[in-house]
CSV table of C-alpha atoms and ligand atoms in Angstrom, one decimal:
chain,number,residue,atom,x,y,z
A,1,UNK,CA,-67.6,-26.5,-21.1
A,2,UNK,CA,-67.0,-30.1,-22.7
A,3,UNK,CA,-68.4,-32.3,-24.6
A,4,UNK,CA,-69.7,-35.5,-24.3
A,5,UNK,CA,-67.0,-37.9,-22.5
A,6,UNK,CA,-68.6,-41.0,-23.7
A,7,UNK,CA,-65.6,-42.2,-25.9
A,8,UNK,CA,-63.3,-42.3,-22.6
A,9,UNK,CA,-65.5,-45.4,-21.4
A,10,UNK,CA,-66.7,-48.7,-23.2
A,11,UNK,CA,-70.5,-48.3,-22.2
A,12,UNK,CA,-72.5,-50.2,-25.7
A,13,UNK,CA,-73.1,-47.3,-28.1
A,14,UNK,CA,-77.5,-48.2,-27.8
A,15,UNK,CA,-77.6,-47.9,-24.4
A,16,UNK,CA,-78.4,-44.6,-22.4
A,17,UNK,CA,-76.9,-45.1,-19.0
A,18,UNK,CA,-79.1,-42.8,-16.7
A,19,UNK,CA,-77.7,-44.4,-13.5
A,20,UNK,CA,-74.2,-43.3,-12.0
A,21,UNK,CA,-75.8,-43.1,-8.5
A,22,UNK,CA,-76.3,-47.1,-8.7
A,23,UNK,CA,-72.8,-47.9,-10.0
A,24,UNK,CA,-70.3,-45.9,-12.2
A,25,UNK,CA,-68.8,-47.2,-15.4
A,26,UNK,CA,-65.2,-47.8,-15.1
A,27,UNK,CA,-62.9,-45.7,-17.6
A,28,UNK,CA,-61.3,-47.5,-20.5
A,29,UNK,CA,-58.0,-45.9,-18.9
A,30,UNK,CA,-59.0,-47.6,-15.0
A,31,UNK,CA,-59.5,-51.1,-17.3
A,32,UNK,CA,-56.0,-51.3,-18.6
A,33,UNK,CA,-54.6,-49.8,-15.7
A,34,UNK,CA,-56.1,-53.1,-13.6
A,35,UNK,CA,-55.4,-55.5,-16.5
A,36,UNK,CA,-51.2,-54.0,-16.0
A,37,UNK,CA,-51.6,-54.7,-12.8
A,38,UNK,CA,-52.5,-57.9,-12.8
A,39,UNK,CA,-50.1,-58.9,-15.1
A,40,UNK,CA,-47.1,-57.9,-13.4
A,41,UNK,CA,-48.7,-60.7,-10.7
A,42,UNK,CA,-47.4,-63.0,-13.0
A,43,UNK,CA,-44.0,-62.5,-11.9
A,44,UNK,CA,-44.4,-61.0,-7.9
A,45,UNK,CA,-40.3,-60.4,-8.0
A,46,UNK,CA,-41.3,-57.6,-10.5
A,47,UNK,CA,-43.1,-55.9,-7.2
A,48,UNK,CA,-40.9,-53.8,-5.0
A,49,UNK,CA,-41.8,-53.0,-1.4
A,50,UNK,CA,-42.5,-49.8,-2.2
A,51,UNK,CA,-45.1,-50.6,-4.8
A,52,UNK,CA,-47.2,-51.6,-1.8
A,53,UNK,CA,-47.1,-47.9,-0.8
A,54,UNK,CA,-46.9,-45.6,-3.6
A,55,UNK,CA,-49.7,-45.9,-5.4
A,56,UNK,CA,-51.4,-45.4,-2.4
A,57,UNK,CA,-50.0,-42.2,-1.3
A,58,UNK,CA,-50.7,-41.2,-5.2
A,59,UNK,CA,-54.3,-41.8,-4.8
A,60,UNK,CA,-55.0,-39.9,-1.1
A,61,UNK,CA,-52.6,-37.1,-2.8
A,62,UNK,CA,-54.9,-37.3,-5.5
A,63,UNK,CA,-58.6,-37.4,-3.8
A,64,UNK,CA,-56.7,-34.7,-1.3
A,65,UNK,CA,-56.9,-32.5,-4.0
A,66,UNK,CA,-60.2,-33.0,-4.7
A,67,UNK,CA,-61.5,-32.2,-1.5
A,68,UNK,CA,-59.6,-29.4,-0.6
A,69,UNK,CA,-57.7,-31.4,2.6
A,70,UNK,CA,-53.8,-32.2,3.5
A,71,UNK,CA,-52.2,-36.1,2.1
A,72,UNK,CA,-51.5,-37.3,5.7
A,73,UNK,CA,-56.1,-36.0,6.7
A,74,UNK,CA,-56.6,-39.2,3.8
A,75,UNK,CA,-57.5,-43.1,5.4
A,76,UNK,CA,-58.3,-46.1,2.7
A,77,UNK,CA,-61.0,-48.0,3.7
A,78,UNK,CA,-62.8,-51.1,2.3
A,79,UNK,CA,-66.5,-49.1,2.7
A,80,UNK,CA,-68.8,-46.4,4.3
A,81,UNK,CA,-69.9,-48.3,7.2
A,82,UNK,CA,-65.7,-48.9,8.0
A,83,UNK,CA,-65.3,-45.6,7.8
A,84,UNK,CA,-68.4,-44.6,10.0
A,85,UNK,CA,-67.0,-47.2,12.3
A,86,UNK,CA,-63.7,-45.6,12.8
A,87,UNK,CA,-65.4,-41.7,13.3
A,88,UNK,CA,-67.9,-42.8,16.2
A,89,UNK,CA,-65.7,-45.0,17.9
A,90,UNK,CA,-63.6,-42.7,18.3
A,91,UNK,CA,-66.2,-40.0,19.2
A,92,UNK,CA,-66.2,-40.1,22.8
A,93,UNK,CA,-69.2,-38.1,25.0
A,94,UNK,CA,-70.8,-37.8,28.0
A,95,UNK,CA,-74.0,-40.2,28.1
A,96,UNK,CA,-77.3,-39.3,27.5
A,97,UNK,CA,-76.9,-36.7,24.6
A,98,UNK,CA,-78.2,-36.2,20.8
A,99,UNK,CA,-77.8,-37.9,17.4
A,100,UNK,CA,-78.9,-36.7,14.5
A,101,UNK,CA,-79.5,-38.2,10.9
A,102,UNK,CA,-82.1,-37.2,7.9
A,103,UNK,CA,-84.9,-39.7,6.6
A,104,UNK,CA,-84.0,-42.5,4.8
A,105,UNK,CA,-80.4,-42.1,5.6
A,106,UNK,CA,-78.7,-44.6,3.1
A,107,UNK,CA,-78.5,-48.2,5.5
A,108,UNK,CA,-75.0,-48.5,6.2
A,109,UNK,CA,-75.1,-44.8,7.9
A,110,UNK,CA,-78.5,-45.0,9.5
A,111,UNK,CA,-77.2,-48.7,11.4
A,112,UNK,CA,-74.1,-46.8,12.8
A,113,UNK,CA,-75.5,-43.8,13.8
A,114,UNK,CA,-78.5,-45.8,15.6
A,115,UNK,CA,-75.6,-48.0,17.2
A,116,UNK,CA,-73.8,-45.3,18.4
A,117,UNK,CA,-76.5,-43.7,20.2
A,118,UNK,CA,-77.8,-46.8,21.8
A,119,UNK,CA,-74.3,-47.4,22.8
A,120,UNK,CA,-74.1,-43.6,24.4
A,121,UNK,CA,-77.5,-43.5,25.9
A,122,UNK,CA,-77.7,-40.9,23.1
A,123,UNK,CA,-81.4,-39.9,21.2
A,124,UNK,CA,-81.2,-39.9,18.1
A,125,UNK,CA,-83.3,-37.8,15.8
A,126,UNK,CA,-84.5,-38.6,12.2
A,127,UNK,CA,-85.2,-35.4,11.0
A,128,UNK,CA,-88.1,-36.0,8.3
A,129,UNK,CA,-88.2,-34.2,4.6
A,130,UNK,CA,-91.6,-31.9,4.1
A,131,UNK,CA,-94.5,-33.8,2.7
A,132,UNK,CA,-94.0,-32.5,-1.4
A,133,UNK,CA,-94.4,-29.1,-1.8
A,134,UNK,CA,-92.2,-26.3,-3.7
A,135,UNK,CA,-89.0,-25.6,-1.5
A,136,UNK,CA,-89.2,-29.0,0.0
A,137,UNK,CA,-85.6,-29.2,0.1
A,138,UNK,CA,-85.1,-26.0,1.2
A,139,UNK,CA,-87.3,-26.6,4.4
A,140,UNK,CA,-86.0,-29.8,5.0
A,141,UNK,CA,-82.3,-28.1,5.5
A,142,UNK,CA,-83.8,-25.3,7.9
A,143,UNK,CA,-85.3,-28.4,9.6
A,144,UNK,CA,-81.9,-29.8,10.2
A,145,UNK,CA,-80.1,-27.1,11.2
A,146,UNK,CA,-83.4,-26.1,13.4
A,147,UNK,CA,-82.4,-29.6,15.1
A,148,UNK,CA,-78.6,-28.8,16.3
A,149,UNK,CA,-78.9,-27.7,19.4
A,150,UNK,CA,-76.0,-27.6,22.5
A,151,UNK,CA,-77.1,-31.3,23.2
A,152,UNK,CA,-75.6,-32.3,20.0
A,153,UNK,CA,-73.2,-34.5,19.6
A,154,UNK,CA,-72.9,-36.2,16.2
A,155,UNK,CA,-74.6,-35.2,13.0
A,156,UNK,CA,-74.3,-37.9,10.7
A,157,UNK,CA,-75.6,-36.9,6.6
A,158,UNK,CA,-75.0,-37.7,3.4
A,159,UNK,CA,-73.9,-34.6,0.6
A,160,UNK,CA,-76.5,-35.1,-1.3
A,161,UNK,CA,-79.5,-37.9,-0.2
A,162,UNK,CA,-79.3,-40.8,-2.5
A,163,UNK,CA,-82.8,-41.1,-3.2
A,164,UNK,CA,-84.3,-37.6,-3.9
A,165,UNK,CA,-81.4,-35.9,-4.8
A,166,UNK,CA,-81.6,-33.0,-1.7
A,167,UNK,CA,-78.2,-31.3,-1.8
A,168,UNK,CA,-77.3,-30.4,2.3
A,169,UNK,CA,-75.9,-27.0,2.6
A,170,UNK,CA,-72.6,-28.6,4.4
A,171,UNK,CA,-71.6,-24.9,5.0
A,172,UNK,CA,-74.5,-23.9,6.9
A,173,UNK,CA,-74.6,-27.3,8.9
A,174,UNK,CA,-70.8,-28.0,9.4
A,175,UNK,CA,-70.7,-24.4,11.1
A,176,UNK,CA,-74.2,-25.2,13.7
A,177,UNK,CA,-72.0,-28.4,14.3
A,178,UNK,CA,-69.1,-26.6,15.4
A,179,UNK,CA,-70.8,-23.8,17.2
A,180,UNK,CA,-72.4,-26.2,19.4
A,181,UNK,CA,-69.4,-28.8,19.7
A,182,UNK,CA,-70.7,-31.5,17.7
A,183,UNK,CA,-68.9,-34.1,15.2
A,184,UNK,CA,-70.2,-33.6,11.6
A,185,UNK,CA,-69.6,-36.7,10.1
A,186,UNK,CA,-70.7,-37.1,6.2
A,187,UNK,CA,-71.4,-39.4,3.5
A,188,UNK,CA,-69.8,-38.1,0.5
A,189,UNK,CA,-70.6,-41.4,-1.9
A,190,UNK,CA,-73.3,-39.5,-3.8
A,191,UNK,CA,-71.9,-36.1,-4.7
A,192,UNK,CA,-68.0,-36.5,-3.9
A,193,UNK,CA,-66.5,-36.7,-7.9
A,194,UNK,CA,-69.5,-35.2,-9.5
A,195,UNK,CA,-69.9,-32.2,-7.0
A,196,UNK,CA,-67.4,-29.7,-5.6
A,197,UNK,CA,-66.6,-29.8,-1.9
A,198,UNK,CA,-64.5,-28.3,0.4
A,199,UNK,CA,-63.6,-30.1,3.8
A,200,UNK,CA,-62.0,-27.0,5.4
A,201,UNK,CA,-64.8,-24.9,4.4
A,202,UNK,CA,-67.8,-27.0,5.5
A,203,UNK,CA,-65.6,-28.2,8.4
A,204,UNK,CA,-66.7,-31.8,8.1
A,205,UNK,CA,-65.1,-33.9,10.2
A,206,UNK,CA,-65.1,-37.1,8.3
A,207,UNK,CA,-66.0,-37.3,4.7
A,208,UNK,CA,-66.6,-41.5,4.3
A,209,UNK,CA,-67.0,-42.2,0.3
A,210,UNK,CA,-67.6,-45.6,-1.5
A,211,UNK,CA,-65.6,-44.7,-4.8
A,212,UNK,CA,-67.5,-47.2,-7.3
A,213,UNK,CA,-70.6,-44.3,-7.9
A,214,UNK,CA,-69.1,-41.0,-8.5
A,215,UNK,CA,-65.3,-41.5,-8.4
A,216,UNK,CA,-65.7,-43.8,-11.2
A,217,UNK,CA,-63.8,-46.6,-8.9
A,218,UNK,CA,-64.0,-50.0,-8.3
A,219,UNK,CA,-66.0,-51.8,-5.5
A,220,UNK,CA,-64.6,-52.8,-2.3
A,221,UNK,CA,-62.5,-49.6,-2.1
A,222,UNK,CA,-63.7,-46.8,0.0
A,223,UNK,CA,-61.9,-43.3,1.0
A,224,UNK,CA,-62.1,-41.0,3.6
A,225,UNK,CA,-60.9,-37.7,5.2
A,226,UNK,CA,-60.7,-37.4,8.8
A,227,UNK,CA,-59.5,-34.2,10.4
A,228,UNK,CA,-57.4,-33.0,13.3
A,229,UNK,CA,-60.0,-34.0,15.8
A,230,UNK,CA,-58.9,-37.8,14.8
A,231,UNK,CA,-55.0,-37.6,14.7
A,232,UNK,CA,-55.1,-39.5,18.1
A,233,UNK,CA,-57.6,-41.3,17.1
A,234,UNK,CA,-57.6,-46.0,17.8
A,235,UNK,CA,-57.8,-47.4,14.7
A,236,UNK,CA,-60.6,-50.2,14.4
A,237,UNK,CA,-57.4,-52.7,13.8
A,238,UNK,CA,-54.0,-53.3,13.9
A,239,UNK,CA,-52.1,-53.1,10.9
A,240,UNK,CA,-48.7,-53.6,10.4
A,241,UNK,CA,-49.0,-51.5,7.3
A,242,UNK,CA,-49.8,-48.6,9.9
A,243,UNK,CA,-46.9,-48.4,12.2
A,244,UNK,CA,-43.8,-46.5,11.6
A,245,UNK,CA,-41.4,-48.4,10.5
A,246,UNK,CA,-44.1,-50.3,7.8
A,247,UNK,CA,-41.8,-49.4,4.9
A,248,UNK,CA,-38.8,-51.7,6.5
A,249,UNK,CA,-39.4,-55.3,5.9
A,250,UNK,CA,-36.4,-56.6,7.2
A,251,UNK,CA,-36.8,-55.4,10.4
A,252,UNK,CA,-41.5,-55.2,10.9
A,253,UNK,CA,-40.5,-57.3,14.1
A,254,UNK,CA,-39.1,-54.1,15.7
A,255,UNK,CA,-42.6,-53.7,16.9
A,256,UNK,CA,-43.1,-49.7,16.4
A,257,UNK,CA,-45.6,-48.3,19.4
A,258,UNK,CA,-46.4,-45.4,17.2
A,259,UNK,CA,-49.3,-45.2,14.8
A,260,UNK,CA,-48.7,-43.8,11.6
A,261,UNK,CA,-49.3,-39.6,11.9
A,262,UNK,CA,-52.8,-38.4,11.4
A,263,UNK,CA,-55.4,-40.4,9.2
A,264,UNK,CA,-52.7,-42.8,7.9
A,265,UNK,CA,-53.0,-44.8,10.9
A,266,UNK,CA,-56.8,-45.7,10.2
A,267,UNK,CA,-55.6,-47.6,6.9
A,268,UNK,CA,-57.4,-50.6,6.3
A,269,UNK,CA,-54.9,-53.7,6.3
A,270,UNK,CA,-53.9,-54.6,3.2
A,271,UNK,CA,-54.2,-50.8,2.0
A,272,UNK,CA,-51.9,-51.4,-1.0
A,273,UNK,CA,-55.2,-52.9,-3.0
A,274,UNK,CA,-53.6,-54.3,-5.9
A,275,UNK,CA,-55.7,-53.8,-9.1
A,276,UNK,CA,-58.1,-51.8,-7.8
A,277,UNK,CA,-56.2,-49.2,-6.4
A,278,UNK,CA,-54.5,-48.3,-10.2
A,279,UNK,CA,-58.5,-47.9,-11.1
A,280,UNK,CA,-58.7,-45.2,-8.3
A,281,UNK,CA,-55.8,-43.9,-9.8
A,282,UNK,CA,-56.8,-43.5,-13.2
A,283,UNK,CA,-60.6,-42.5,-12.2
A,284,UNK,CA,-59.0,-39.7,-10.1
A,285,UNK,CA,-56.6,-37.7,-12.8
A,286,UNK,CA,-59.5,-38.1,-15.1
A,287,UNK,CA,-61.9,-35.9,-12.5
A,288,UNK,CA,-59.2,-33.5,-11.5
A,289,UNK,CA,-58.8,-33.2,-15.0
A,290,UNK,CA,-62.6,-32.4,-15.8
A,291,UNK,CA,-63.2,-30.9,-12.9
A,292,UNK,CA,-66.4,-31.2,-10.6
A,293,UNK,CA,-66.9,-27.9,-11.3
A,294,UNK,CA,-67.7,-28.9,-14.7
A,295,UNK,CA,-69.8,-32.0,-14.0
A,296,UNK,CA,-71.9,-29.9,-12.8
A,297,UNK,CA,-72.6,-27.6,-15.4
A,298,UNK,CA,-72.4,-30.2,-17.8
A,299,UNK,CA,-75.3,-32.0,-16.0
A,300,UNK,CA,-77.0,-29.0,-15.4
A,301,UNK,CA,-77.5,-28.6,-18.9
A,302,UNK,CA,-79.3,-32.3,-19.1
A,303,UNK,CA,-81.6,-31.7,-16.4
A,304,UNK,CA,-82.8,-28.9,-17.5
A,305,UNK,CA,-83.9,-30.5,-20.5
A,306,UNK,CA,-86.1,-33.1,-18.4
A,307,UNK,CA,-87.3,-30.1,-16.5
A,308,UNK,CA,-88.7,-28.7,-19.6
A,309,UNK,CA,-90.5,-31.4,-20.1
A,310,UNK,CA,-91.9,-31.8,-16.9
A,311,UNK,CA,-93.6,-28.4,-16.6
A,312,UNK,CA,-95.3,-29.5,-20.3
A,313,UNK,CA,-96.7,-32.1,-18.4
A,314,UNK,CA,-97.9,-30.4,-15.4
A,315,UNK,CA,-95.1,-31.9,-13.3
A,316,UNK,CA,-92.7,-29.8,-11.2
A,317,UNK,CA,-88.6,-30.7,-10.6
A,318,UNK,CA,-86.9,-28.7,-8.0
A,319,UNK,CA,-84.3,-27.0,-10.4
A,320,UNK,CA,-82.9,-24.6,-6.9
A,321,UNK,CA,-79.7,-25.1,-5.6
A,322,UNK,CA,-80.9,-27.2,-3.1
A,323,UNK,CA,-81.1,-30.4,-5.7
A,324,UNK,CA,-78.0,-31.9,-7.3
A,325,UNK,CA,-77.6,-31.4,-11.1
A,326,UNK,CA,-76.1,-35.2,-11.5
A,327,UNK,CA,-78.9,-37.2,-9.2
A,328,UNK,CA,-82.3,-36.1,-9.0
A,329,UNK,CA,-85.8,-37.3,-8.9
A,330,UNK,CA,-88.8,-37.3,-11.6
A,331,UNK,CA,-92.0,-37.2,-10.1
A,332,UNK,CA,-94.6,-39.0,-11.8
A,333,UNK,CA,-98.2,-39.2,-12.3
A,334,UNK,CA,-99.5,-40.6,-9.5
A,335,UNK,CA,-101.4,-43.6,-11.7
A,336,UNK,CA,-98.2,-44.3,-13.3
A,337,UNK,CA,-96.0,-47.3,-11.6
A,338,UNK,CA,-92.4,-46.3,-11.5
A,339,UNK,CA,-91.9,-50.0,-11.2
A,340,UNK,CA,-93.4,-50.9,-14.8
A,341,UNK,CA,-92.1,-47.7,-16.2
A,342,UNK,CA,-88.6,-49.0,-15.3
A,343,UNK,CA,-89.1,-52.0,-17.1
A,344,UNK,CA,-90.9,-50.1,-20.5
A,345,UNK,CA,-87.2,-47.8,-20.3
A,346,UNK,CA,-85.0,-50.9,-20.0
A,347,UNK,CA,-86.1,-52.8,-23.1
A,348,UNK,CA,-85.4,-49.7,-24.7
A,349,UNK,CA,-82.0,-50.1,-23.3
A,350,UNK,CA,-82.3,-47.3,-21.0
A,351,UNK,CA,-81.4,-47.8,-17.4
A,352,UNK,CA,-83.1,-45.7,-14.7
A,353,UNK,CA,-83.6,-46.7,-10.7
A,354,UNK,CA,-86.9,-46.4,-8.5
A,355,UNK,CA,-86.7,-45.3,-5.0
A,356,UNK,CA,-89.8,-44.9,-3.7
A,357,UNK,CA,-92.6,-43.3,-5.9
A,358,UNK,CA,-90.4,-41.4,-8.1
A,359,UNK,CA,-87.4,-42.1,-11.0
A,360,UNK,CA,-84.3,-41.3,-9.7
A,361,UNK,CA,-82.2,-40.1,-12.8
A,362,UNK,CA,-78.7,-39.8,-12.5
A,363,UNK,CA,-76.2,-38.0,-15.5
A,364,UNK,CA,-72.8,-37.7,-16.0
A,365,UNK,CA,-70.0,-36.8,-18.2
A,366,UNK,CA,-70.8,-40.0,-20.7
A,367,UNK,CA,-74.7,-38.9,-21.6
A,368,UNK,CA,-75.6,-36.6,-23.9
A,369,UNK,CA,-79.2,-34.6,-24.9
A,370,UNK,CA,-80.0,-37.9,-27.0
A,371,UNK,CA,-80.3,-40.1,-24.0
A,372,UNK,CA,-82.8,-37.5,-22.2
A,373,UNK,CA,-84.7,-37.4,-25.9
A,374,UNK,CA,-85.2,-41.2,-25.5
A,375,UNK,CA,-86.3,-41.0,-22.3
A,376,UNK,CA,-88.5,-38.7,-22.9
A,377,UNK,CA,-90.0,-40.4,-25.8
A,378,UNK,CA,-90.9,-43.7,-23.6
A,379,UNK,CA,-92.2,-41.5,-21.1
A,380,UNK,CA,-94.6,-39.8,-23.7
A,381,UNK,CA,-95.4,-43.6,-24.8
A,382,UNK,CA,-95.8,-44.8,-21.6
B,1,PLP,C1,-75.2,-42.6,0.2
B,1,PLP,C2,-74.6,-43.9,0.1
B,1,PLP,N1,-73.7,-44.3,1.0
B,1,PLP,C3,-73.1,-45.6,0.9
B,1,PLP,C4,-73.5,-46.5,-0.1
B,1,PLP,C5,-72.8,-47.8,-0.1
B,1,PLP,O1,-71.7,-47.9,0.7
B,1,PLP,P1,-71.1,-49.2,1.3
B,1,PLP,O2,-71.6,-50.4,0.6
B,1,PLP,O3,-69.7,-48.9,1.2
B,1,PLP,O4,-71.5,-49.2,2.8
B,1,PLP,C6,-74.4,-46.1,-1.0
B,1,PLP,C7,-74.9,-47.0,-2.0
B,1,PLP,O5,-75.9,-46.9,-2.7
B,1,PLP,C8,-75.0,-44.8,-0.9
B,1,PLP,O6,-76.0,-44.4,-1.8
């Protein structure tokens, strides 16, 4: 187990920082890794041609690792809804079949999924969490795979939903999706970082992550695993960064037919991301180094301490395997305003979101027990 990681970033010492599902602080060692960055712009001779490619084979070697997939299975991307864009058009089915998503999908997933099936004459169906109840979760993952049926033809989820928490069983899903032919596409931006996950195992076939929540990244930088299925795949531009002979500059007016192999090919342009790909970088050894694994106990640890509080007040907290450990929610008492709450927590300096009705709480490596004590003491106040 470790200990508290806060040192390794440069959040203010008074402030409890109960939010990495809205935005992740960046690492003290992803600051100065931008700041060199930017300083050897100064003087652009300094940067080689290769420099626009290494550092971004280092970081898809990198999140490769994480997620249990080959180098060449890894695309940059600029955000989710590019990467969403490059799985369904490139997911090609008869008219007239089956779509399925989860309520309250996060926006940029719901919109492609929704175009995609009005572009296929394709249903699609929002499968609806349980009213509250214990093993709401639970349920609501029978209802899913309840849902995938041989008319299926995309499933299109986040890892864990960004506004309650639910952790999918990708396992259980990605296996109904391939029994029955479907694409499983999935939004890793919520767990991927803080949460193990296996690609191969869940057979996912595209794992689209923003990296500025749980890979500790900056904004505007995305990543994503695409698998075999894709290797022919038509990449949503052309690139001259993506054909064969990219690494040439003397000669990029040999126009090269051929894509680069596999994922490569569905690179962004201008993959090379300057600045903010040496904060990917840097954000990436540091989780490897941790471990997800980890996180997760570590955060266990934290909300179990909210969870004792909440059966003191009456209140339940779905503690099952079926709720993250680093992004859950805190039901209330119904005549408390989440809304006014959040604003009692943040002149205390402690930061908190509201979706819906309930807190959403999110820990990580860089909180401690004291930040759940304070929380809990405005709460009690409140
Ligand atoms: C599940 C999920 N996906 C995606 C995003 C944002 O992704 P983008 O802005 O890259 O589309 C968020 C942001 O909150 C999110 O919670």
């Amino acid at each position: 187990m470790i200990t508290c990681q806060k040192h390794l970033f440069s959040l203010a010492e008074d402030v409890s920082y109960l939010n990495n599902a809205y935005r992740g602080p960046v690492l003290k060692s992803s600051e100065q890794a931008a700041i060199d960055d930017l300083q050897l712009m100064r003087n652009p001779q300094r940067i080689a041609p290769d420099d626009f490619f290494n550092g971004v084979k280092r970081v898809k070697g990198l999140f490769s690792r994480l997620i249990g997939s080959a180098v060449d299975e890894i695309a940059i991307i600029p955000s989710t809804s590019y990467g969403f864009a490059v799985a369904l058009s490139n997911w090609k089915v008869a008219n007239g079949k089956k779509a399925i998503t989860v309520q309250d999908e996060f926006p940029s997933g719901y919109f492609s999924i929704n175009r995609w099936a009005s572009e296929n004459e394709a249903t699609l169906e929002v499968i609806q969490r349980p009213e509250a109840s214990d093993g709401r979760n639970e349920l609501w993952n029978r209802r899913i795979l309840d849902a995938i049926d041989e008319n299926t033809a995309v499933v299109l989820i986040s890892s864990v939903h960004w506004m309650n928490g639910c952790r999918f069983d990708l396992e259980a899903i990605g296996a109904k999706c391939k029994e029955v032919g479907a694409c499983f596409i999935v939004d890793g931006t919520q767990s991927v970082g803080a949460m193990p996950i296996d690609v191969k195992a869940c057979q996912i076939d595209a794992l689209i992550c923003a990296t500025y929540k749980w890979l500790l990244g900056p904004y505007s930088l995305g990543i994503a695993y695409f698998s075999a299925a894709f290797d022919q795949g038509r990449p949503l531009e052309e690139s001259w960064m993506n054909r064969t002979n990219s690494q040439v500059f003397s000669s990029l007016t040999d126009y090269q037919e051929k894509y680069l192999p596999q994922a490569n090919r569905f690179d962004v342009g201008e993959t090379s991301h300057f600045v903010l790909m040496p904060m990917l970088e840097q954000s990436l050894k540091q989780i490897l180094d941790w471990t997800p694994e980890t996180i997760q106990s570590y955060d266990f640890e934290l909300k179990k301490q909210l969870a004792e509080y909440q059966e003191s007040r009456g209140l339940g907290m779905d503690l099952s395997s079926f709720s993250s450990n680093h992004l859950f929610e805190l039901p209330l008492k119904k005549e408390l305003n989440p809304l006014e709450l959040k604003e009692v927590l943040e002149k205390e300096k402690i930061y908190v979101s509201v979706r819906g009705t309930s807190l959403r709480v999110s820990v990580n490596v860089f909180n401690n027990q004291e930040d759940i004590n304070r929380l809990i003491r405005v709460m009690e106040r409140f």
